[in-house]
PDB file of C-alpha atoms in Angstrom:
ATOM      1  CA  MET A1291      64.434 133.123  34.796  1.00  0.00           C
ATOM      2  CA  SER A1292      66.604 134.580  37.784  1.00  0.00           C
ATOM      3  CA  GLN A1293      65.985 138.028  38.429  1.00  0.00           C
ATOM      4  CA  GLN A1294      68.721 140.708  38.498  1.00  0.00           C
ATOM      5  CA  PRO A1295      69.277 142.627  41.703  1.00  0.00           C
ATOM      6  CA  PRO A1296      68.232 146.279  41.606  1.00  0.00           C
ATOM      7  CA  THR A1297      70.423 148.550  40.370  1.00  0.00           C
ATOM      8  CA  LYS A1298      72.664 150.784  42.693  1.00  0.00           C
ATOM      9  CA  ARG A1299      73.109 154.278  42.995  1.00  0.00           C
ATOM     10  CA  LEU A1300      76.282 155.907  44.293  1.00  0.00           C
ATOM     11  CA  ALA A1301      76.854 159.467  45.032  1.00  0.00           C
ATOM     12  CA  VAL A1302      80.020 160.622  44.798  1.00  0.00           C
ATOM     13  CA  ILE A1303      81.068 164.099  46.461  1.00  0.00           C
ATOM     14  CA  GLY A1304      84.455 165.359  45.254  1.00  0.00           C
ATOM     15  CA  THR A1305      85.606 164.165  42.523  1.00  0.00           C
ATOM     16  CA  GLY A1306      89.728 164.328  42.826  1.00  0.00           C
ATOM     17  CA  VAL A1307      91.730 161.059  42.527  1.00  0.00           C
ATOM     18  CA  ILE A1308      89.842 159.157  45.042  1.00  0.00           C
ATOM     19  CA  GLY A1309      86.487 160.147  44.135  1.00  0.00           C
ATOM     20  CA  ASN A1310      87.692 159.434  40.230  1.00  0.00           C
ATOM     21  CA  GLY A1311      88.657 155.885  41.274  1.00  0.00           C
ATOM     22  CA  TRP A1312      85.119 155.450  43.503  1.00  0.00           C
ATOM     23  CA  ILE A1313      83.222 156.440  39.986  1.00  0.00           C
ATOM     24  CA  ALA A1314      85.042 154.188  37.821  1.00  0.00           C
ATOM     25  CA  ARG A1315      84.659 151.077  40.049  1.00  0.00           C
ATOM     26  CA  ALA A1316      81.371 151.665  40.454  1.00  0.00           C
ATOM     27  CA  LEU A1317      80.417 152.336  36.924  1.00  0.00           C
ATOM     28  CA  GLY A1318      82.603 148.926  36.125  1.00  0.00           C
ATOM     29  CA  ARG A1319      80.055 147.128  38.682  1.00  0.00           C
ATOM     30  CA  GLY A1320      77.033 148.338  36.818  1.00  0.00           C
ATOM     31  CA  TRP A1321      76.061 151.075  39.242  1.00  0.00           C
ATOM     32  CA  ASP A1322      74.444 154.487  38.298  1.00  0.00           C
ATOM     33  CA  VAL A1323      76.861 157.306  39.543  1.00  0.00           C
ATOM     34  CA  VAL A1324      75.945 160.546  40.529  1.00  0.00           C
ATOM     35  CA  ALA A1325      78.965 162.939  40.942  1.00  0.00           C
ATOM     36  CA  CYS A1326      79.066 166.256  42.475  1.00  0.00           C
ATOM     37  CA  ASP A1327      82.147 168.703  42.452  1.00  0.00           C
ATOM     38  CA  PRO A1328      82.163 172.662  41.789  1.00  0.00           C
ATOM     39  CA  ALA A1329      85.676 172.645  40.552  1.00  0.00           C
ATOM     40  CA  PRO A1330      85.875 174.193  37.221  1.00  0.00           C
ATOM     41  CA  GLY A1331      86.367 170.926  34.559  1.00  0.00           C
ATOM     42  CA  ALA A1332      85.717 168.683  37.391  1.00  0.00           C
ATOM     43  CA  GLU A1333      83.337 166.857  35.186  1.00  0.00           C
ATOM     44  CA  ALA A1334      85.615 167.124  31.850  1.00  0.00           C
ATOM     45  CA  ARG A1335      88.496 165.346  34.199  1.00  0.00           C
ATOM     46  CA  THR A1336      86.421 162.713  35.723  1.00  0.00           C
ATOM     47  CA  ARG A1337      85.183 161.269  32.129  1.00  0.00           C
ATOM     48  CA  SER A1338      89.051 161.443  31.068  1.00  0.00           C
ATOM     49  CA  ALA A1339      89.918 159.524  34.362  1.00  0.00           C
ATOM     50  CA  VAL A1340      87.187 156.878  33.805  1.00  0.00           C
ATOM     51  CA  LYS A1341      87.975 156.712  30.059  1.00  0.00           C
ATOM     52  CA  GLN A1342      91.768 156.084  31.361  1.00  0.00           C
ATOM     53  CA  ALA A1343      90.690 153.579  33.892  1.00  0.00           C
ATOM     54  CA  TRP A1344      88.269 151.469  31.579  1.00  0.00           C
ATOM     55  CA  PRO A1345      90.663 149.224  29.703  1.00  0.00           C
ATOM     56  CA  SER A1346      92.018 147.894  33.253  1.00  0.00           C
ATOM     57  CA  LEU A1347      88.164 147.333  34.672  1.00  0.00           C
ATOM     58  CA  GLU A1348      87.647 145.201  31.246  1.00  0.00           C
ATOM     59  CA  ARG A1349      90.632 143.139  31.981  1.00  0.00           C
ATOM     60  CA  LEU A1350      89.776 142.480  35.590  1.00  0.00           C
ATOM     61  CA  GLY A1351      86.010 141.990  34.876  1.00  0.00           C
ATOM     62  CA  LEU A1352      83.091 144.149  34.275  1.00  0.00           C
ATOM     63  CA  ALA A1353      79.851 143.464  35.964  1.00  0.00           C
ATOM     64  CA  GLU A1354      76.618 143.132  34.112  1.00  0.00           C
ATOM     65  CA  GLY A1355      75.416 146.459  32.734  1.00  0.00           C
ATOM     66  CA  ALA A1356      78.609 148.361  33.285  1.00  0.00           C
ATOM     67  CA  ASP A1357      78.610 151.550  31.414  1.00  0.00           C
ATOM     68  CA  PRO A1358      80.654 154.772  31.682  1.00  0.00           C
ATOM     69  CA  GLY A1359      77.494 156.611  30.278  1.00  0.00           C
ATOM     70  CA  ARG A1360      75.863 155.757  33.439  1.00  0.00           C
ATOM     71  CA  LEU A1361      77.625 158.592  35.252  1.00  0.00           C
ATOM     72  CA  THR A1362      75.948 162.053  35.804  1.00  0.00           C
ATOM     73  CA  PHE A1363      77.101 165.166  37.011  1.00  0.00           C
ATOM     74  CA  VAL A1364      74.813 167.493  39.557  1.00  0.00           C
ATOM     75  CA  ASP A1365      75.368 170.772  40.820  1.00  0.00           C
ATOM     76  CA  SER A1366      73.970 170.228  44.402  1.00  0.00           C
ATOM     77  CA  LEU A1367      74.829 168.251  47.036  1.00  0.00           C
ATOM     78  CA  GLU A1368      71.029 167.773  47.783  1.00  0.00           C
ATOM     79  CA  THR A1369      70.223 166.342  43.966  1.00  0.00           C
ATOM     80  CA  ALA A1370      73.029 164.260  44.422  1.00  0.00           C
ATOM     81  CA  VAL A1371      71.981 161.980  47.260  1.00  0.00           C
ATOM     82  CA  ALA A1372      68.636 161.875  46.402  1.00  0.00           C
ATOM     83  CA  ASP A1373      67.723 158.068  45.919  1.00  0.00           C
ATOM     84  CA  ALA A1374      71.430 157.215  46.869  1.00  0.00           C
ATOM     85  CA  ASP A1375      72.050 153.928  48.057  1.00  0.00           C
ATOM     86  CA  LEU A1376      75.550 155.084  48.963  1.00  0.00           C
ATOM     87  CA  VAL A1377      77.002 158.297  49.624  1.00  0.00           C
ATOM     88  CA  GLN A1378      80.898 158.350  49.317  1.00  0.00           C
ATOM     89  CA  GLU A1379      82.623 161.764  50.472  1.00  0.00           C
ATOM     90  CA  ASN A1380      86.225 162.525  49.122  1.00  0.00           C
ATOM     91  CA  VAL A1381      86.362 166.403  49.740  1.00  0.00           C
ATOM     92  CA  PRO A1382      89.943 167.764  50.979  1.00  0.00           C
ATOM     93  CA  GLU A1383      91.584 166.279  54.083  1.00  0.00           C
ATOM     94  CA  ARG A1384      90.273 169.060  56.441  1.00  0.00           C
ATOM     95  CA  LEU A1385      88.505 168.261  59.508  1.00  0.00           C
ATOM     96  CA  GLU A1386      86.312 171.815  59.430  1.00  0.00           C
ATOM     97  CA  LEU A1387      85.558 170.987  55.773  1.00  0.00           C
ATOM     98  CA  LYS A1388      84.695 167.430  56.083  1.00  0.00           C
ATOM     99  CA  ARG A1389      82.381 168.011  59.069  1.00  0.00           C
ATOM    100  CA  GLN A1390      80.766 170.883  57.126  1.00  0.00           C
ATOM    101  CA  ILE A1391      80.110 168.526  54.030  1.00  0.00           C
ATOM    102  CA  LEU A1392      79.134 165.598  55.893  1.00  0.00           C
ATOM    103  CA  ALA A1393      76.544 167.669  58.047  1.00  0.00           C
ATOM    104  CA  LYS A1394      74.934 169.069  54.825  1.00  0.00           C
ATOM    105  CA  LEU A1395      74.759 165.510  53.206  1.00  0.00           C
ATOM    106  CA  ASP A1396      73.302 164.103  56.706  1.00  0.00           C
ATOM    107  CA  ALA A1397      70.975 166.877  56.564  1.00  0.00           C
ATOM    108  CA  ALA A1398      69.761 165.950  52.899  1.00  0.00           C
ATOM    109  CA  ALA A1399      70.180 162.151  52.759  1.00  0.00           C
ATOM    110  CA  ASP A1400      67.394 159.795  53.541  1.00  0.00           C
ATOM    111  CA  PRO A1401      67.995 158.697  57.067  1.00  0.00           C
ATOM    112  CA  GLN A1402      68.414 155.123  56.202  1.00  0.00           C
ATOM    113  CA  THR A1403      71.329 155.956  53.260  1.00  0.00           C
ATOM    114  CA  LEU A1404      75.230 155.268  54.419  1.00  0.00           C
ATOM    115  CA  ILE A1405      77.427 158.040  54.135  1.00  0.00           C
ATOM    116  CA  GLY A1406      81.165 156.996  53.749  1.00  0.00           C
ATOM    117  CA  SER A1407      84.466 159.018  54.136  1.00  0.00           C
ATOM    118  CA  SER A1408      87.151 158.440  52.508  1.00  0.00           C
ATOM    119  CA  THR A1409      89.631 160.223  55.116  1.00  0.00           C
ATOM    120  CA  SER A1410      92.922 158.468  55.466  1.00  0.00           C
ATOM    121  CA  GLY A1411      93.356 159.932  58.791  1.00  0.00           C
ATOM    122  CA  PHE A1412      90.405 161.341  60.811  1.00  0.00           C
ATOM    123  CA  LYS A1413      88.341 159.229  63.211  1.00  0.00           C
ATOM    124  CA  PRO A1414      84.417 159.058  62.721  1.00  0.00           C
ATOM    125  CA  SER A1415      83.522 160.142  65.707  1.00  0.00           C
ATOM    126  CA  ASP A1416      84.853 163.497  64.760  1.00  0.00           C
ATOM    127  CA  LEU A1417      83.403 163.635  61.624  1.00  0.00           C
ATOM    128  CA  GLN A1418      79.594 162.906  62.929  1.00  0.00           C
ATOM    129  CA  GLN A1419      80.017 165.662  65.475  1.00  0.00           C
ATOM    130  CA  ASP A1420      77.798 168.401  63.407  1.00  0.00           C
ATOM    131  CA  CYS A1421      75.452 165.369  61.924  1.00  0.00           C
ATOM    132  CA  ALA A1422      72.261 166.129  63.513  1.00  0.00           C
ATOM    133  CA  LYS A1423      69.823 163.636  61.365  1.00  0.00           C
ATOM    134  CA  ALA A1424      71.530 160.299  61.419  1.00  0.00           C
ATOM    135  CA  PRO A1425      74.937 160.430  62.702  1.00  0.00           C
ATOM    136  CA  GLY A1426      75.728 156.924  63.067  1.00  0.00           C
ATOM    137  CA  ARG A1427      75.359 155.843  59.574  1.00  0.00           C
ATOM    138  CA  VAL A1428      78.306 158.649  58.908  1.00  0.00           C
ATOM    139  CA  ILE A1429      81.317 156.190  58.743  1.00  0.00           C
ATOM    140  CA  VAL A1430      85.060 155.977  57.484  1.00  0.00           C
ATOM    141  CA  ALA A1431      85.190 153.887  54.301  1.00  0.00           C
ATOM    142  CA  HIS A1432      88.991 154.331  53.424  1.00  0.00           C
ATOM    143  CA  PRO A1433      90.191 152.927  49.975  1.00  0.00           C
ATOM    144  CA  PHE A1434      93.383 152.797  48.660  1.00  0.00           C
ATOM    145  CA  ASN A1435      94.585 154.258  45.311  1.00  0.00           C
ATOM    146  CA  PRO A1436      94.015 153.255  42.581  1.00  0.00           C
ATOM    147  CA  VAL A1437      90.383 152.675  44.052  1.00  0.00           C
ATOM    148  CA  TYR A1438      89.030 151.138  40.908  1.00  0.00           C
ATOM    149  CA  LEU A1439      91.521 148.226  41.098  1.00  0.00           C
ATOM    150  CA  LEU A1440      92.430 147.763  44.688  1.00  0.00           C
ATOM    151  CA  PRO A1441      89.892 146.165  46.854  1.00  0.00           C
ATOM    152  CA  LEU A1442      90.506 147.111  50.368  1.00  0.00           C
ATOM    153  CA  VAL A1443      88.149 149.456  52.172  1.00  0.00           C
ATOM    154  CA  GLU A1444      88.742 150.223  55.453  1.00  0.00           C
ATOM    155  CA  LEU A1445      85.187 150.580  57.300  1.00  0.00           C
ATOM    156  CA  VAL A1446      85.547 152.541  60.823  1.00  0.00           C
ATOM    157  CA  GLY A1447      82.253 153.008  62.775  1.00  0.00           C
ATOM    158  CA  GLY A1448      81.986 155.950  65.302  1.00  0.00           C
ATOM    159  CA  GLU A1449      80.092 156.364  68.529  1.00  0.00           C
ATOM    160  CA  ALA A1450      76.894 156.742  67.268  1.00  0.00           C
ATOM    161  CA  THR A1451      77.354 153.663  64.465  1.00  0.00           C
ATOM    162  CA  THR A1452      75.483 150.550  65.330  1.00  0.00           C
ATOM    163  CA  HIS A1453      76.555 147.167  64.491  1.00  0.00           C
ATOM    164  CA  GLY A1454      73.952 147.228  61.992  1.00  0.00           C
ATOM    165  CA  GLN A1455      74.921 150.272  60.165  1.00  0.00           C
ATOM    166  CA  THR A1456      78.600 148.530  59.996  1.00  0.00           C
ATOM    167  CA  GLU A1457      76.955 145.500  58.564  1.00  0.00           C
ATOM    168  CA  ARG A1458      74.972 147.175  56.018  1.00  0.00           C
ATOM    169  CA  ALA A1459      78.026 148.951  54.938  1.00  0.00           C
ATOM    170  CA  ARG A1460      79.834 146.050  54.715  1.00  0.00           C
ATOM    171  CA  ALA A1461      77.589 144.527  52.477  1.00  0.00           C
ATOM    172  CA  LEU A1462      77.081 147.551  49.878  1.00  0.00           C
ATOM    173  CA  TYR A1463      80.785 147.926  49.588  1.00  0.00           C
ATOM    174  CA  GLN A1464      80.940 144.065  48.898  1.00  0.00           C
ATOM    175  CA  GLN A1465      78.720 144.501  46.101  1.00  0.00           C
ATOM    176  CA  LEU A1466      81.301 146.885  44.703  1.00  0.00           C
ATOM    177  CA  ALA A1467      83.727 144.101  44.874  1.00  0.00           C
ATOM    178  CA  MET A1468      85.492 145.708  47.557  1.00  0.00           C
ATOM    179  CA  ARG A1469      87.197 143.576  50.459  1.00  0.00           C
ATOM    180  CA  PRO A1470      86.138 145.306  53.451  1.00  0.00           C
ATOM    181  CA  LEU A1471      88.121 145.510  56.760  1.00  0.00           C
ATOM    182  CA  VAL A1472      86.150 146.285  59.508  1.00  0.00           C
ATOM    183  CA  VAL A1473      88.352 148.464  62.232  1.00  0.00           C
ATOM    184  CA  ARG A1474      87.784 147.230  65.526  1.00  0.00           C
ATOM    185  CA  ARG A1475      88.157 150.439  67.248  1.00  0.00           C
ATOM    186  CA  GLU A1476      88.700 154.199  66.270  1.00  0.00           C
ATOM    187  CA  ILE A1477      92.044 155.398  65.965  1.00  0.00           C
ATOM    188  CA  GLU A1478      93.881 158.114  63.743  1.00  0.00           C
ATOM    189  CA  GLY A1479      94.951 156.715  60.390  1.00  0.00           C
ATOM    190  CA  HIS A1480      93.218 153.185  60.828  1.00  0.00           C
ATOM    191  CA  ILE A1481      95.335 150.276  59.893  1.00  0.00           C
ATOM    192  CA  ALA A1482      97.065 150.247  56.633  1.00  0.00           C
ATOM    193  CA  ASP A1483      98.078 154.115  56.503  1.00  0.00           C
ATOM    194  CA  ARG A1484      99.417 153.658  60.105  1.00  0.00           C
ATOM    195  CA  LEU A1485     101.718 150.636  58.364  1.00  0.00           C
ATOM    196  CA  MET A1486     102.373 152.489  55.087  1.00  0.00           C
ATOM    197  CA  GLU A1487     103.591 155.819  57.447  1.00  0.00           C
ATOM    198  CA  ALA A1488     106.220 153.777  59.452  1.00  0.00           C
ATOM    199  CA  LEU A1489     107.832 152.490  56.032  1.00  0.00           C
ATOM    200  CA  TRP A1490     107.601 155.840  54.435  1.00  0.00           C
ATOM    201  CA  ARG A1491     109.029 157.642  57.871  1.00  0.00           C
ATOM    202  CA  GLU A1492     111.885 155.395  57.700  1.00  0.00           C
ATOM    203  CA  ALA A1493     112.470 155.559  53.795  1.00  0.00           C
ATOM    204  CA  LEU A1494     112.818 159.714  54.146  1.00  0.00           C
ATOM    205  CA  HIS A1495     115.556 158.863  56.789  1.00  0.00           C
ATOM    206  CA  LEU A1496     117.534 156.643  54.772  1.00  0.00           C
ATOM    207  CA  VAL A1497     117.477 159.328  51.950  1.00  0.00           C
ATOM    208  CA  ASN A1498     118.074 161.964  54.198  1.00  0.00           C
ATOM    209  CA  ASP A1499     120.856 160.458  55.683  1.00  0.00           C
ATOM    210  CA  GLY A1500     122.363 159.205  52.495  1.00  0.00           C
ATOM    211  CA  VAL A1501     122.111 155.901  53.220  1.00  0.00           C
ATOM    212  CA  ALA A1502     120.171 155.118  49.949  1.00  0.00           C
ATOM    213  CA  THR A1503     118.445 156.501  47.035  1.00  0.00           C
ATOM    214  CA  THR A1504     114.549 156.617  46.156  1.00  0.00           C
ATOM    215  CA  GLU A1505     115.428 153.675  43.595  1.00  0.00           C
ATOM    216  CA  GLU A1506     117.477 151.774  45.551  1.00  0.00           C
ATOM    217  CA  ILE A1507     114.616 151.575  48.506  1.00  0.00           C
ATOM    218  CA  ASP A1508     112.035 150.896  46.251  1.00  0.00           C
ATOM    219  CA  ALA A1509     114.135 147.930  44.779  1.00  0.00           C
ATOM    220  CA  ALA A1510     114.259 146.989  48.323  1.00  0.00           C
ATOM    221  CA  VAL A1511     110.709 146.727  48.586  1.00  0.00           C
ATOM    222  CA  VAL A1512     109.610 145.524  45.302  1.00  0.00           C
ATOM    223  CA  TYR A1513     112.124 142.533  45.148  1.00  0.00           C
ATOM    224  CA  GLY A1514     112.401 141.913  48.956  1.00  0.00           C
ATOM    225  CA  CYS A1515     109.361 142.346  51.305  1.00  0.00           C
ATOM    226  CA  GLY A1516     106.702 143.517  48.941  1.00  0.00           C
ATOM    227  CA  LEU A1517     107.085 140.277  47.108  1.00  0.00           C
ATOM    228  CA  ARG A1518     106.267 138.206  50.122  1.00  0.00           C
ATOM    229  CA  TRP A1519     103.668 141.064  51.405  1.00  0.00           C
ATOM    230  CA  SER A1520     101.540 140.467  48.534  1.00  0.00           C
ATOM    231  CA  LEU A1521     100.732 136.716  49.658  1.00  0.00           C
ATOM    232  CA  MET A1522     101.542 136.590  53.517  1.00  0.00           C
ATOM    233  CA  GLY A1523     101.503 140.153  55.002  1.00  0.00           C
ATOM    234  CA  THR A1524     103.664 140.806  57.574  1.00  0.00           C
ATOM    235  CA  PHE A1525     102.859 138.398  60.580  1.00  0.00           C
ATOM    236  CA  LEU A1526     102.662 135.262  58.616  1.00  0.00           C
ATOM    237  CA  THR A1527     106.173 136.417  56.782  1.00  0.00           C
ATOM    238  CA  PHE A1528     107.727 136.530  59.995  1.00  0.00           C
ATOM    239  CA  HIS A1529     106.036 133.251  61.160  1.00  0.00           C
ATOM    240  CA  LEU A1530     107.913 131.595  58.400  1.00  0.00           C
ATOM    241  CA  ALA A1531     111.286 133.303  59.640  1.00  0.00           C
ATOM    242  CA  GLY A1532     111.271 131.273  62.364  1.00  0.00           C
ATOM    243  CA  GLY A1533     111.513 127.911  60.882  1.00  0.00           C
ATOM    244  CA  ASP A1534     109.497 124.949  62.062  1.00  0.00           C
ATOM    245  CA  GLY A1535     109.186 126.932  65.510  1.00  0.00           C
ATOM    246  CA  GLY A1536     107.363 129.536  63.678  1.00  0.00           C
ATOM    247  CA  MET A1537     106.421 132.969  65.266  1.00  0.00           C
ATOM    248  CA  ARG A1538     107.216 131.933  68.988  1.00  0.00           C
ATOM    249  CA  HIS A1539     110.883 130.917  67.833  1.00  0.00           C
ATOM    250  CA  MET A1540     111.240 134.106  65.725  1.00  0.00           C
ATOM    251  CA  LEU A1541     110.102 136.441  68.553  1.00  0.00           C
ATOM    252  CA  ALA A1542     112.849 134.347  70.664  1.00  0.00           C
ATOM    253  CA  GLN A1543     115.499 135.009  68.294  1.00  0.00           C
ATOM    254  CA  PHE A1544     114.987 138.038  67.044  1.00  0.00           C
ATOM    255  CA  GLY A1545     112.720 139.750  69.241  1.00  0.00           C
ATOM    256  CA  PRO A1546     115.253 141.658  71.585  1.00  0.00           C
ATOM    257  CA  ALA A1547     116.441 143.598  68.480  1.00  0.00           C
ATOM    258  CA  LEU A1548     113.057 145.364  68.682  1.00  0.00           C
ATOM    259  CA  LYS A1549     114.957 147.238  71.128  1.00  0.00           C
ATOM    260  CA  LEU A1550     117.683 148.153  69.655  1.00  0.00           C
ATOM    261  CA  PRO A1551     117.732 151.635  67.764  1.00  0.00           C
ATOM    262  CA  TRP A1552     117.457 150.407  64.314  1.00  0.00           C
ATOM    263  CA  THR A1553     114.566 152.988  63.412  1.00  0.00           C
ATOM    264  CA  LYS A1554     113.513 156.211  63.701  1.00  0.00           C
ATOM    265  CA  LEU A1555     110.035 156.917  65.255  1.00  0.00           C
ATOM    266  CA  GLU A1556     109.583 160.524  64.143  1.00  0.00           C
ATOM    267  CA  ALA A1557     109.375 161.694  60.451  1.00  0.00           C
ATOM    268  CA  PRO A1558     112.742 163.937  59.344  1.00  0.00           C
ATOM    269  CA  GLU A1559     112.357 167.466  58.897  1.00  0.00           C
ATOM    270  CA  LEU A1560     111.253 168.219  55.033  1.00  0.00           C
ATOM    271  CA  THR A1561     114.115 170.572  54.353  1.00  0.00           C
ATOM    272  CA  ASP A1562     114.552 171.921  50.865  1.00  0.00           C
ATOM    273  CA  GLU A1563     117.297 169.730  50.499  1.00  0.00           C
ATOM    274  CA  LEU A1564     115.399 166.474  51.352  1.00  0.00           C
ATOM    275  CA  ILE A1565     112.449 167.641  49.072  1.00  0.00           C
ATOM    276  CA  ALA A1566     114.677 168.119  46.295  1.00  0.00           C
ATOM    277  CA  LYS A1567     116.836 165.006  46.773  1.00  0.00           C
ATOM    278  CA  VAL A1568     113.227 162.645  46.959  1.00  0.00           C
ATOM    279  CA  ALA A1569     111.774 164.798  44.056  1.00  0.00           C
ATOM    280  CA  ALA A1570     114.897 164.390  41.541  1.00  0.00           C
ATOM    281  CA  GLY A1571     115.192 160.914  42.765  1.00  0.00           C
ATOM    282  CA  CYS A1572     111.505 160.163  41.747  1.00  0.00           C
ATOM    283  CA  GLU A1573     111.983 162.043  38.536  1.00  0.00           C
ATOM    284  CA  GLN A1574     115.003 159.836  37.752  1.00  0.00           C
ATOM    285  CA  GLN A1575     112.977 156.605  38.298  1.00  0.00           C
ATOM    286  CA  ALA A1576     110.350 158.139  36.220  1.00  0.00           C
ATOM    287  CA  ALA A1577     112.846 158.129  33.147  1.00  0.00           C
ATOM    288  CA  GLY A1578     110.707 160.673  31.070  1.00  0.00           C
ATOM    289  CA  ARG A1579     107.578 158.673  31.500  1.00  0.00           C
ATOM    290  CA  SER A1580     104.506 160.940  32.046  1.00  0.00           C
ATOM    291  CA  VAL A1581     102.105 159.884  35.360  1.00  0.00           C
ATOM    292  CA  ALA A1582      99.579 158.600  33.027  1.00  0.00           C
ATOM    293  CA  GLU A1583     102.068 156.303  31.321  1.00  0.00           C
ATOM    294  CA  LEU A1584     103.277 154.836  35.084  1.00  0.00           C
ATOM    295  CA  GLU A1585      99.702 154.858  35.845  1.00  0.00           C
ATOM    296  CA  ALA A1586      98.912 152.421  33.029  1.00  0.00           C
ATOM    297  CA  ARG A1587     101.883 150.376  33.704  1.00  0.00           C
ATOM    298  CA  ARG A1588     100.708 150.129  37.477  1.00  0.00           C
ATOM    299  CA  ASP A1589      97.204 149.229  36.400  1.00  0.00           C
ATOM    300  CA  GLU A1590      98.396 146.866  34.101  1.00  0.00           C
ATOM    301  CA  PHE A1591     100.825 144.853  36.808  1.00  0.00           C
ATOM    302  CA  LEU A1592      98.193 145.275  39.501  1.00  0.00           C
ATOM    303  CA  VAL A1593      95.536 143.374  37.254  1.00  0.00           C
ATOM    304  CA  ARG A1594      97.705 140.404  36.865  1.00  0.00           C
ATOM    305  CA  LEU A1595      98.494 140.345  40.796  1.00  0.00           C
ATOM    306  CA  LEU A1596      95.177 140.449  41.943  1.00  0.00           C
ATOM    307  CA  ALA A1597      94.370 137.258  39.910  1.00  0.00           C
ATOM    308  CA  LEU A1598      97.477 135.854  41.118  1.00  0.00           C
ATOM    309  CA  VAL A1599      96.325 137.038  45.180  1.00  0.00           C
ATOM    310  CA  GLU A1600      93.143 135.522  44.175  1.00  0.00           C
ATOM    311  CA  GLU A1601      94.048 132.285  43.086  1.00  0.00           C
ATOM    312  CA  TYR A1602      96.565 131.614  46.180  1.00  0.00           C
ATOM    313  CA  TRP A1603      94.153 133.478  49.055  1.00  0.00           C
ATOM    314  CA  PRO A1604      90.736 133.000  48.106  1.00  0.00           C
ATOM    315  CA  GLU A1605      89.102 132.394  50.883  1.00  0.00           C
ATOM    316  CA  ALA A1606      90.792 134.726  53.462  1.00  0.00           C
ATOM    317  CA  GLU A1607      90.249 132.034  55.989  1.00  0.00           C
ATOM    318  CA  GLY A1608      91.429 133.918  58.916  1.00  0.00           C
ATOM    319  CA  LEU A1609      89.236 136.798  58.343  1.00  0.00           C
ATOM    320  CA  LYS A1610      85.776 135.035  57.356  1.00  0.00           C
ATOM    321  CA  GLY A1611      83.359 137.494  58.647  1.00  0.00           C
ATOM    322  CA  HIS A1612      85.685 140.482  59.218  1.00  0.00           C
ATOM    323  CA  ILE A1613      87.002 140.817  55.639  1.00  0.00           C
TER     324      ILE A1613
END
């Protein structure tokens, strides 16, 4: 009879949208989870978020032993990290606050315990600055919302991080059914957010300049590039645009257009008028549906889409050993 692997324990520090996503994912993979958040009502909000996410996790496939009851809330960071196999920090995106919390986690946790920060923009070397015990184990582990469904996690080591620590992180996040992408060197915003921010800036300019509404821009993504990106990403999509000549022909044909001033690198100023346009457009698109209703619709779609992506891209051939 095969022996079951020992249960893993995740400590989650900060239980906003991202923290709760980590909690739901870990519970769905059969892990024990210990959470810590001093905000009033945090535990009730987390248990509600897990309850809402659970049907999607069931459709995706629960691991043996998966149970929302394996979540415990504690009052102190020290208690949270005790006996944890992995610590995930999700406090607000303020560098000084993150440094302060990560220093406390580093001091409290076993030196072999990995500490991942969900930061979307800060570099790990900056996050490690105040960690005196084992700074190298403090890394960036940046997920994507909803964390309980989307499998990508960007792993970035800092100046003090060893290859062995990065590889241990990769193995742990794979046990959470994540697709770890090890970023080759530190850069603000990592990889995926830099790409998304570029598109976001252009979208804001198009709204600000009266070229398109929020709904029209979303339709352009959903029915155009977004469909192809789900399977091929950016580069392989353009490789096909070159016909039989592939990327070489595409760059020869369309490369010069990259120098044309089609795009704007800087974001527009967020004036009251632009904020009103964007907010009103989104509210019109929501058509009276609550955020919870939209999240449920999104999750149902993502579960079905993930199954299709896995069917067509199961091996990730070009990223073996990297993702």
